[in-house]
Amino acid sequence: MGNYSIVALPGDGIGPEITDVALRVLDRVTAALPDLTVSVASHDAGAERWRRTGTAMPEETFEACQRADAILMGAIGLPDARHPDGREVNGDVIFRLRFALDLFAGIRPVRSLPGVPDTLAGAPRIDYVVVRENVEGLYASRTGGTNVRGEVATDTIVITANGTRKVCEIAFDLAARRTGRPQDGRRVVTCVDKANVLSSYAFFRSVFDEVADAHDDIGRDHVYVDAMTAFQVQRPETFDVVVAENMFGDIISDLAAATVGGLGLAASADVGYRHGMFQPAHGSAPDIAGRDVANPTAMVLSTAMMLDWLGRRHDDQAALDAAAMIDAAALRVLERGETVTADLGGSASCSAMGEAILAALGDGTTGAAR
Ligand code: ATP
């Protein structure tokens, strides 16, 4: 019997609107599954809170996140909410949680969704996952780089054997339980780097190869990041699981989202060995906030990822079923094409999309492949 405590951080901009939808969906699905209980504690964190109080995330919220079984985050940050030294306030929440809870792997599924017009005309089915190293790489020093006399600026890339091994293991484990790449069903993990130019990336690749050697039932591939951006457009069906250093993972996962319908559909998870944080890949979208026009689908699919992660972690079929139900309901709404939000060319509101997903939960079966 799964009984989970979740901390919800609705956050800024469209965060509260899409979190509201996700929590209603979560509520509905747990009501339908007697073996699953999820209690949610919502906490106020983010740029708005920082403006009001001077603190983006109080210690009490951080500790609640530490204790929680999982964290569900809407969107944190606003472009003009910055510390006097220029750092965006969202780092006080997102980076803090990522680093302190060692959420070292960013998981971003990329798949063609039914009813969503192909961005890439005539492209075959796309179904891969980007695994991004989350706490090292070029972002490790964050704002700790140097600026010498306004003439020279440097940032240091950090690649460790341990950090690279951990994220590569996650990628191979993921490949082992997926069905393989759309092109031919082959399971293959692709390492994306720039090993031909920087020794740090050559090192990343060498550690990847060591991990790959221990998984000889799964294929391996290497692609330079510049070529990768072209292949994501030209032959996306040849990818299954892709693993990359922090900054490269950031960039290729945004490009990936654009090839399958855009940010409003892009779910993501930041996970480590003990903790998991689930949030849409997009930001707080202040340009459309407060108007009930955001697409809540990425948030709802991230909620499904959370339940799936909990289900696997705790060997809990009810949580796995809940994940599959939510995923299938969101996909059914997209496929029917009757409720379409503005980002996908329609005029349905965020709340109408939420209602449609709730209705679809009531009329379908489980079993969407995840
Ligand atoms: P961040 O740096 O915090 O990730 P960003 O600068 O990448 O944020 P987003 O907030 O992700 O920006 O928004 C980018 C664009 O995508 C905006 O025009 C925004 O309106 C749109 N967008 C983002 N999320 C959604 C959504 N859920 N529904 C509809 N449009 C969205």
Tab-separated table of C-alpha atoms and ligand atoms in Angstrom:
chain	number	residue	atom	x	y	z
A	1	MET	CA	0.000	0.000	0.000
A	2	GLY	CA	1.663	3.189	-1.173
A	3	ASN	CA	1.395	6.143	1.151
A	4	TYR	CA	3.403	9.160	0.057
A	5	SER	CA	4.053	12.678	1.311
A	6	ILE	CA	4.633	15.158	-1.459
A	7	VAL	CA	5.780	18.763	-1.214
A	8	ALA	CA	4.267	20.962	-3.935
A	9	LEU	CA	6.042	24.196	-4.853
A	10	PRO	CA	3.643	25.987	-7.240
A	11	GLY	CA	6.055	28.917	-7.555
A	12	ASP	CA	5.813	31.857	-9.940
A	13	GLY	CA	4.163	32.951	-13.171
A	14	ILE	CA	2.073	30.148	-14.621
A	15	GLY	CA	3.338	27.787	-11.893
A	16	PRO	CA	0.278	28.082	-9.624
A	17	GLU	CA	-2.194	27.629	-12.520
A	18	ILE	CA	-0.586	24.467	-13.845
A	19	THR	CA	0.077	23.078	-10.354
A	20	ASP	CA	-3.592	23.494	-9.533
A	21	VAL	CA	-4.458	21.297	-12.518
A	22	ALA	CA	-1.811	18.701	-11.611
A	23	LEU	CA	-2.993	18.453	-8.006
A	24	ARG	CA	-6.587	18.004	-9.083
A	25	VAL	CA	-5.505	15.221	-11.428
A	26	LEU	CA	-3.455	13.629	-8.629
A	27	ASP	CA	-6.430	13.850	-6.314
A	28	ARG	CA	-8.738	12.210	-8.814
A	29	VAL	CA	-6.415	9.354	-9.610
A	30	THR	CA	-5.697	8.548	-5.968
A	31	ALA	CA	-9.437	8.576	-5.245
A	32	ALA	CA	-9.782	5.870	-7.892
A	33	LEU	CA	-6.995	3.696	-6.468
A	34	PRO	CA	-7.680	2.436	-2.917
A	35	ASP	CA	-4.074	1.230	-2.528
A	36	LEU	CA	-2.575	4.639	-3.122
A	37	THR	CA	-2.567	7.596	-0.733
A	38	VAL	CA	-0.772	10.813	-1.515
A	39	SER	CA	-0.772	13.715	0.918
A	40	VAL	CA	0.335	17.026	-0.507
A	41	ALA	CA	1.727	19.981	1.427
A	42	SER	CA	1.963	23.135	-0.695
A	43	HIS	CA	4.723	25.583	0.186
A	44	ASP	CA	5.259	29.114	-0.961
A	45	ALA	CA	8.682	29.467	-2.606
A	46	GLY	CA	10.110	31.430	-5.492
A	47	ALA	CA	10.595	34.932	-6.847
A	48	GLU	CA	7.269	36.350	-5.632
A	49	ARG	CA	8.002	35.142	-2.145
A	50	TRP	CA	11.484	36.602	-2.339
A	51	ARG	CA	10.006	39.968	-3.317
A	52	ARG	CA	7.597	39.914	-0.415
A	53	THR	CA	9.890	38.555	2.272
A	54	GLY	CA	13.484	38.691	1.032
A	55	THR	CA	13.796	34.891	1.051
A	56	ALA	CA	12.928	32.649	-1.889
A	57	MET	CA	12.764	29.458	0.143
A	58	PRO	CA	12.551	29.404	3.931
A	59	GLU	CA	14.518	26.716	5.781
A	60	GLU	CA	11.287	25.098	6.875
A	61	THR	CA	10.345	24.516	3.217
A	62	PHE	CA	13.792	23.173	2.407
A	63	GLU	CA	13.536	20.742	5.309
A	64	ALA	CA	10.060	19.674	4.195
A	65	CYS	CA	11.513	18.958	0.738
A	66	GLN	CA	14.276	16.911	2.349
A	67	ARG	CA	11.733	14.838	4.244
A	68	ALA	CA	9.237	14.430	1.397
A	69	ASP	CA	8.939	11.312	-0.740
A	70	ALA	CA	8.990	13.576	-3.789
A	71	ILE	CA	8.797	17.236	-4.779
A	72	LEU	CA	6.391	18.535	-7.382
A	73	MET	CA	7.394	21.930	-8.706
A	74	GLY	CA	5.400	24.260	-10.961
A	75	ALA	CA	7.848	26.944	-12.089
A	76	ILE	CA	10.230	29.046	-10.073
A	77	GLY	CA	11.652	32.444	-11.017
A	78	LEU	CA	10.864	35.694	-12.766
A	79	PRO	CA	13.321	37.359	-15.148
A	80	ASP	CA	13.728	40.543	-13.128
A	81	ALA	CA	13.943	38.876	-9.707
A	82	ARG	CA	17.684	39.045	-9.144
A	83	HIS	CA	20.075	39.454	-6.299
A	84	PRO	CA	22.185	42.627	-6.301
A	85	ASP	CA	25.064	40.670	-7.909
A	86	GLY	CA	22.818	39.711	-10.848
A	87	ARG	CA	22.107	36.107	-9.882
A	88	GLU	CA	18.561	34.992	-10.593
A	89	VAL	CA	16.602	34.198	-7.476
A	90	ASN	CA	15.342	30.891	-8.898
A	91	GLY	CA	18.767	29.392	-8.106
A	92	ASP	CA	17.976	29.786	-4.399
A	93	VAL	CA	15.306	27.176	-4.885
A	94	ILE	CA	16.097	25.055	-7.938
A	95	PHE	CA	19.896	24.895	-7.637
A	96	ARG	CA	19.758	24.595	-3.892
A	97	LEU	CA	17.459	21.587	-4.087
A	98	ARG	CA	19.380	20.063	-6.992
A	99	PHE	CA	22.709	20.308	-5.195
A	100	ALA	CA	21.652	19.690	-1.609
A	101	LEU	CA	19.471	16.710	-2.476
A	102	ASP	CA	21.992	15.445	-5.053
A	103	LEU	CA	19.487	15.345	-7.890
A	104	PHE	CA	22.299	14.482	-10.266
A	105	ALA	CA	20.267	13.236	-13.232
A	106	GLY	CA	17.842	15.328	-15.263
A	107	ILE	CA	15.491	13.039	-17.177
A	108	ARG	CA	13.622	14.499	-20.136
A	109	PRO	CA	11.482	12.209	-22.270
A	110	VAL	CA	11.121	13.212	-25.930
A	111	ARG	CA	8.306	11.474	-27.760
A	112	SER	CA	5.869	12.098	-30.573
A	113	LEU	CA	2.460	12.648	-29.024
A	114	PRO	CA	-0.831	11.756	-30.686
A	115	GLY	CA	-2.754	14.663	-32.185
A	116	VAL	CA	0.188	17.050	-31.893
A	117	PRO	CA	1.253	18.351	-35.283
A	118	ASP	CA	4.747	17.254	-36.334
A	119	THR	CA	7.242	20.062	-36.003
A	120	LEU	CA	9.524	18.094	-38.283
A	121	ALA	CA	7.525	17.513	-41.450
A	122	GLY	CA	7.355	13.829	-42.326
A	123	ALA	CA	9.517	12.736	-39.398
A	124	PRO	CA	9.152	9.126	-38.236
A	125	ARG	CA	8.053	8.432	-34.672
A	126	ILE	CA	10.323	10.045	-32.089
A	127	ASP	CA	10.849	8.358	-28.742
A	128	TYR	CA	14.021	8.967	-26.781
A	129	VAL	CA	15.090	10.252	-23.393
A	130	VAL	CA	17.716	12.872	-22.665
A	131	VAL	CA	19.616	12.213	-19.431
A	132	ARG	CA	21.390	15.376	-18.381
A	133	GLU	CA	24.132	15.477	-15.765
A	134	ASN	CA	22.659	18.014	-13.363
A	135	VAL	CA	25.227	19.091	-10.775
A	136	GLU	CA	28.617	19.242	-12.518
A	137	GLY	CA	29.787	20.295	-15.963
A	138	LEU	CA	29.962	23.867	-17.111
A	139	TYR	CA	27.229	24.954	-14.698
A	140	ALA	CA	29.037	23.635	-11.620
A	141	SER	CA	30.608	26.973	-10.804
A	142	ARG	CA	27.317	28.783	-11.579
A	143	THR	CA	28.096	32.443	-10.986
A	144	GLY	CA	31.509	31.638	-9.505
A	145	GLY	CA	33.470	32.375	-12.666
A	146	THR	CA	36.008	35.155	-12.910
A	147	ASN	CA	35.988	38.477	-14.670
A	148	VAL	CA	39.419	40.051	-14.929
A	149	ARG	CA	39.369	43.842	-15.363
A	150	GLY	CA	36.357	43.571	-17.641
A	151	GLU	CA	38.728	42.093	-20.234
A	152	VAL	CA	38.644	38.350	-19.664
A	153	ALA	CA	35.923	36.151	-18.202
A	154	THR	CA	36.275	32.462	-17.362
A	155	ASP	CA	34.109	29.637	-16.088
A	156	THR	CA	35.494	26.264	-15.158
A	157	ILE	CA	33.959	23.012	-16.334
A	158	VAL	CA	33.913	20.274	-13.707
A	159	ILE	CA	33.758	16.633	-14.784
A	160	THR	CA	34.387	13.953	-12.180
A	161	ALA	CA	34.665	10.223	-12.743
A	162	ASN	CA	32.164	9.582	-9.970
A	163	GLY	CA	29.569	12.087	-11.206
A	164	THR	CA	29.883	10.912	-14.799
A	165	ARG	CA	29.676	7.257	-13.815
A	166	LYS	CA	26.501	7.874	-11.785
A	167	VAL	CA	24.662	9.631	-14.588
A	168	CYS	CA	25.820	7.105	-17.202
A	169	GLU	CA	24.582	4.246	-14.993
A	170	ILE	CA	21.171	5.938	-14.851
A	171	ALA	CA	21.187	6.167	-18.661
A	172	PHE	CA	22.026	2.481	-19.124
A	173	ASP	CA	19.463	1.402	-16.513
A	174	LEU	CA	16.859	3.430	-18.344
A	175	ALA	CA	17.821	1.874	-21.685
A	176	ALA	CA	17.476	-1.602	-20.144
A	177	ARG	CA	13.810	-1.030	-19.353
A	178	ARG	CA	12.798	0.807	-22.501
A	179	THR	CA	11.786	-0.847	-25.757
A	180	GLY	CA	14.636	0.536	-27.852
A	181	ARG	CA	14.851	3.198	-30.497
A	182	PRO	CA	12.007	3.612	-32.995
A	183	GLN	CA	14.270	2.959	-35.987
A	184	ASP	CA	14.915	-0.708	-35.255
A	185	GLY	CA	14.071	-1.454	-31.612
A	186	ARG	CA	17.781	-1.523	-30.692
A	187	ARG	CA	18.638	-0.391	-27.197
A	188	VAL	CA	21.393	2.140	-27.425
A	189	VAL	CA	22.835	4.857	-25.224
A	190	THR	CA	24.357	7.806	-27.063
A	191	CYS	CA	27.034	9.906	-25.382
A	192	VAL	CA	26.918	13.538	-26.492
A	193	ASP	CA	30.132	15.498	-25.973
A	194	LYS	CA	32.842	17.525	-27.625
A	195	ALA	CA	35.629	15.041	-27.001
A	196	ASN	CA	37.504	16.186	-30.094
A	197	VAL	CA	38.099	19.667	-28.651
A	198	LEU	CA	38.143	19.647	-24.836
A	199	SER	CA	39.913	17.124	-22.630
A	200	SER	CA	37.123	17.412	-20.053
A	201	TYR	CA	34.657	16.020	-22.609
A	202	ALA	CA	37.168	13.345	-23.690
A	203	PHE	CA	37.248	12.326	-20.031
A	204	PHE	CA	33.425	12.283	-19.865
A	205	ARG	CA	33.472	9.986	-22.895
A	206	SER	CA	36.099	7.660	-21.428
A	207	VAL	CA	34.043	7.204	-18.251
A	208	PHE	CA	30.921	6.647	-20.383
A	209	ASP	CA	32.820	3.913	-22.255
A	210	GLU	CA	33.801	2.204	-19.009
A	211	VAL	CA	30.156	2.097	-17.955
A	212	ALA	CA	29.132	0.931	-21.426
A	213	ASP	CA	31.655	-1.938	-21.213
A	214	ALA	CA	29.764	-3.240	-18.191
A	215	HIS	CA	26.472	-3.212	-20.131
A	216	ASP	CA	27.365	-5.163	-23.241
A	217	ASP	CA	23.711	-6.071	-23.891
A	218	ILE	CA	23.048	-2.409	-24.712
A	219	GLY	CA	24.570	-0.616	-27.681
A	220	ARG	CA	26.616	2.533	-27.399
A	221	ASP	CA	27.159	5.466	-29.675
A	222	HIS	CA	29.090	8.750	-29.533
A	223	VAL	CA	27.994	11.993	-31.152
A	224	TYR	CA	29.610	15.429	-31.007
A	225	VAL	CA	27.161	17.991	-29.715
A	226	ASP	CA	27.164	20.132	-32.855
A	227	ALA	CA	26.326	17.132	-35.015
A	228	MET	CA	23.746	16.103	-32.412
A	229	THR	CA	21.636	19.204	-32.981
A	230	ALA	CA	21.462	18.350	-36.689
A	231	PHE	CA	20.674	14.665	-36.042
A	232	GLN	CA	17.875	15.593	-33.640
A	233	VAL	CA	16.202	17.249	-36.591
A	234	GLN	CA	17.330	14.933	-39.416
A	235	ARG	CA	17.149	11.455	-37.854
A	236	PRO	CA	15.606	11.624	-34.353
A	237	GLU	CA	14.319	8.053	-34.698
A	238	THR	CA	17.893	6.770	-34.234
A	239	PHE	CA	18.009	7.791	-30.568
A	240	ASP	CA	16.928	5.747	-27.563
A	241	VAL	CA	18.712	7.171	-24.489
A	242	VAL	CA	21.055	10.138	-24.757
A	243	VAL	CA	23.428	11.170	-21.969
A	244	ALA	CA	25.223	14.503	-21.790
A	245	GLU	CA	27.114	16.926	-19.597
A	246	ASN	CA	25.047	19.601	-17.849
A	247	MET	CA	25.082	22.466	-20.354
A	248	PHE	CA	24.896	20.256	-23.435
A	249	GLY	CA	22.016	18.370	-21.838
A	250	ASP	CA	20.235	21.651	-21.162
A	251	ILE	CA	20.519	22.754	-24.767
A	252	ILE	CA	19.724	19.503	-26.537
A	253	SER	CA	16.725	18.821	-24.315
A	254	ASP	CA	15.155	22.189	-25.181
A	255	LEU	CA	15.758	21.513	-28.858
A	256	ALA	CA	14.289	18.049	-28.381
A	257	ALA	CA	11.146	19.515	-26.794
A	258	ALA	CA	10.697	21.812	-29.781
A	259	THR	CA	10.690	18.821	-32.155
A	260	VAL	CA	7.713	17.195	-30.425
A	261	GLY	CA	5.273	20.025	-29.787
A	262	GLY	CA	7.120	22.514	-27.629
A	263	LEU	CA	7.642	23.348	-23.997
A	264	GLY	CA	3.982	23.100	-22.990
A	265	LEU	CA	4.253	19.327	-23.423
A	266	ALA	CA	7.772	18.734	-22.076
A	267	ALA	CA	7.881	16.874	-18.770
A	268	SER	CA	11.015	16.424	-16.729
A	269	ALA	CA	12.432	14.865	-13.592
A	270	ASP	CA	15.504	15.644	-11.516
A	271	VAL	CA	16.437	12.538	-9.607
A	272	GLY	CA	19.173	11.129	-7.417
A	273	TYR	CA	19.492	7.959	-5.369
A	274	ARG	CA	17.223	9.197	-2.577
A	275	HIS	CA	15.271	12.225	-3.779
A	276	GLY	CA	13.220	13.213	-6.793
A	277	MET	CA	11.894	16.552	-8.018
A	278	PHE	CA	9.426	16.724	-10.881
A	279	GLN	CA	8.617	19.811	-12.901
A	280	PRO	CA	7.824	20.797	-16.471
A	281	ALA	CA	10.870	21.636	-18.593
A	282	HIS	CA	9.548	25.147	-19.169
A	283	GLY	CA	9.930	28.208	-16.981
A	284	SER	CA	7.353	30.458	-15.351
A	285	ALA	CA	6.292	32.030	-18.685
A	286	PRO	CA	5.498	35.471	-17.207
A	287	ASP	CA	4.265	36.659	-20.612
A	288	ILE	CA	1.162	34.506	-20.284
A	289	ALA	CA	0.841	34.195	-16.500
A	290	GLY	CA	-2.444	34.855	-14.736
A	291	ARG	CA	-4.526	34.618	-17.923
A	292	ASP	CA	-5.509	30.965	-17.712
A	293	VAL	CA	-3.963	30.222	-21.105
A	294	ALA	CA	-0.934	28.077	-20.219
A	295	ASN	CA	-0.796	24.481	-21.315
A	296	PRO	CA	-0.790	22.341	-18.132
A	297	THR	CA	0.115	19.120	-19.983
A	298	ALA	CA	3.860	19.210	-19.243
A	299	MET	CA	3.035	19.603	-15.569
A	300	VAL	CA	0.522	16.764	-15.633
A	301	LEU	CA	2.991	14.489	-17.444
A	302	SER	CA	5.648	15.423	-14.875
A	303	THR	CA	3.224	14.324	-12.161
A	304	ALA	CA	2.896	10.993	-13.963
A	305	MET	CA	6.708	10.739	-13.995
A	306	MET	CA	6.714	11.342	-10.241
A	307	LEU	CA	4.273	8.502	-9.614
A	308	ASP	CA	6.206	6.245	-11.965
A	309	TRP	CA	9.446	7.000	-10.085
A	310	LEU	CA	7.757	6.382	-6.725
A	311	GLY	CA	6.258	3.161	-8.047
A	312	ARG	CA	9.607	1.808	-9.227
A	313	ARG	CA	11.444	2.955	-6.142
A	314	HIS	CA	8.962	1.369	-3.750
A	315	ASP	CA	7.932	-1.533	-5.956
A	316	ASP	CA	4.394	-0.214	-5.762
A	317	GLN	CA	1.992	-1.267	-8.481
A	318	ALA	CA	-0.674	1.259	-7.440
A	319	ALA	CA	1.690	4.185	-8.037
A	320	LEU	CA	2.744	2.693	-11.386
A	321	ASP	CA	-0.931	2.320	-12.325
A	322	ALA	CA	-1.622	5.916	-11.316
A	323	ALA	CA	1.245	7.088	-13.523
A	324	ALA	CA	-0.025	5.097	-16.486
A	325	MET	CA	-3.600	6.373	-15.958
A	326	ILE	CA	-2.530	10.012	-15.922
A	327	ASP	CA	-0.243	9.587	-18.904
A	328	ALA	CA	-2.938	7.818	-20.899
A	329	ALA	CA	-5.574	10.436	-20.012
A	330	ALA	CA	-3.367	13.337	-21.120
A	331	LEU	CA	-2.536	11.532	-24.369
A	332	ARG	CA	-6.215	10.787	-25.027
A	333	VAL	CA	-7.078	14.471	-24.742
A	334	LEU	CA	-4.301	15.385	-27.166
A	335	GLU	CA	-5.319	12.670	-29.594
A	336	ARG	CA	-8.982	13.686	-29.624
A	337	GLY	CA	-7.986	17.230	-30.483
A	338	GLU	CA	-11.172	18.746	-29.039
A	339	THR	CA	-9.399	20.695	-26.300
A	340	VAL	CA	-6.331	22.457	-27.661
A	341	THR	CA	-4.395	25.165	-25.821
A	342	ALA	CA	-3.022	28.295	-27.473
A	343	ASP	CA	0.581	27.053	-27.705
A	344	LEU	CA	-0.694	24.267	-29.981
A	345	GLY	CA	-2.874	26.562	-32.068
A	346	GLY	CA	-6.159	26.245	-30.172
A	347	SER	CA	-8.079	28.453	-27.783
A	348	ALA	CA	-8.753	26.189	-24.803
A	349	SER	CA	-7.832	27.595	-21.410
A	350	CYS	CA	-5.503	26.000	-18.894
A	351	SER	CA	-8.450	25.095	-16.685
A	352	ALA	CA	-10.431	23.680	-19.635
A	353	MET	CA	-7.460	21.472	-20.490
A	354	GLY	CA	-7.408	20.369	-16.849
A	355	GLU	CA	-11.117	19.527	-16.977
A	356	ALA	CA	-10.598	17.552	-20.181
A	357	ILE	CA	-7.803	15.507	-18.606
A	358	LEU	CA	-9.924	14.888	-15.507
A	359	ALA	CA	-12.791	13.721	-17.718
A	360	ALA	CA	-10.458	11.479	-19.720
A	361	LEU	CA	-9.253	9.888	-16.474
A	362	GLY	CA	-12.780	8.708	-15.913
A	363	ASP	CA	-13.298	7.125	-19.295
A	364	GLY	CA	-10.158	5.260	-20.126
A	365	THR	CA	-8.040	2.315	-19.361
A	366	THR	CA	-4.493	2.348	-18.088
A	367	GLY	CA	-1.513	1.121	-19.958
A	368	ALA	CA	0.210	3.894	-21.866
A	369	ALA	CA	3.748	2.717	-22.518
A	370	ARG	CA	6.216	4.577	-20.391
B	1	ATP	P1	13.459	29.589	-17.823
B	1	ATP	O1	14.732	30.269	-18.183
B	1	ATP	O2	12.952	29.883	-16.461
B	1	ATP	O3	13.441	28.122	-18.164
B	1	ATP	P2	12.481	30.573	-20.295
B	1	ATP	O4	13.085	31.906	-20.448
B	1	ATP	O5	13.052	29.426	-21.052
B	1	ATP	O6	12.367	30.218	-18.750
B	1	ATP	P3	9.720	29.973	-20.386
B	1	ATP	O7	9.109	30.521	-19.179
B	1	ATP	O8	9.944	28.519	-20.433
B	1	ATP	O9	11.025	30.782	-20.699
B	1	ATP	O10	8.871	30.427	-21.636
B	1	ATP	C1	9.362	30.410	-22.973
B	1	ATP	C2	8.191	30.634	-23.930
B	1	ATP	O11	7.377	29.458	-23.959
B	1	ATP	C3	7.304	31.791	-23.518
B	1	ATP	O12	6.863	32.514	-24.643
B	1	ATP	C4	6.148	31.113	-22.844
B	1	ATP	O13	4.941	31.816	-22.944
B	1	ATP	C5	6.049	29.766	-23.552
B	1	ATP	N1	5.593	28.734	-22.632
B	1	ATP	C6	6.316	28.166	-21.653
B	1	ATP	N2	5.585	27.274	-20.975
B	1	ATP	C7	4.366	27.265	-21.537
B	1	ATP	C8	3.156	26.539	-21.272
B	1	ATP	N3	3.055	25.630	-20.288
B	1	ATP	N4	2.088	26.799	-22.033
B	1	ATP	C9	2.158	27.674	-23.037
B	1	ATP	N5	3.257	28.399	-23.344
B	1	ATP	C10	4.358	28.191	-22.606
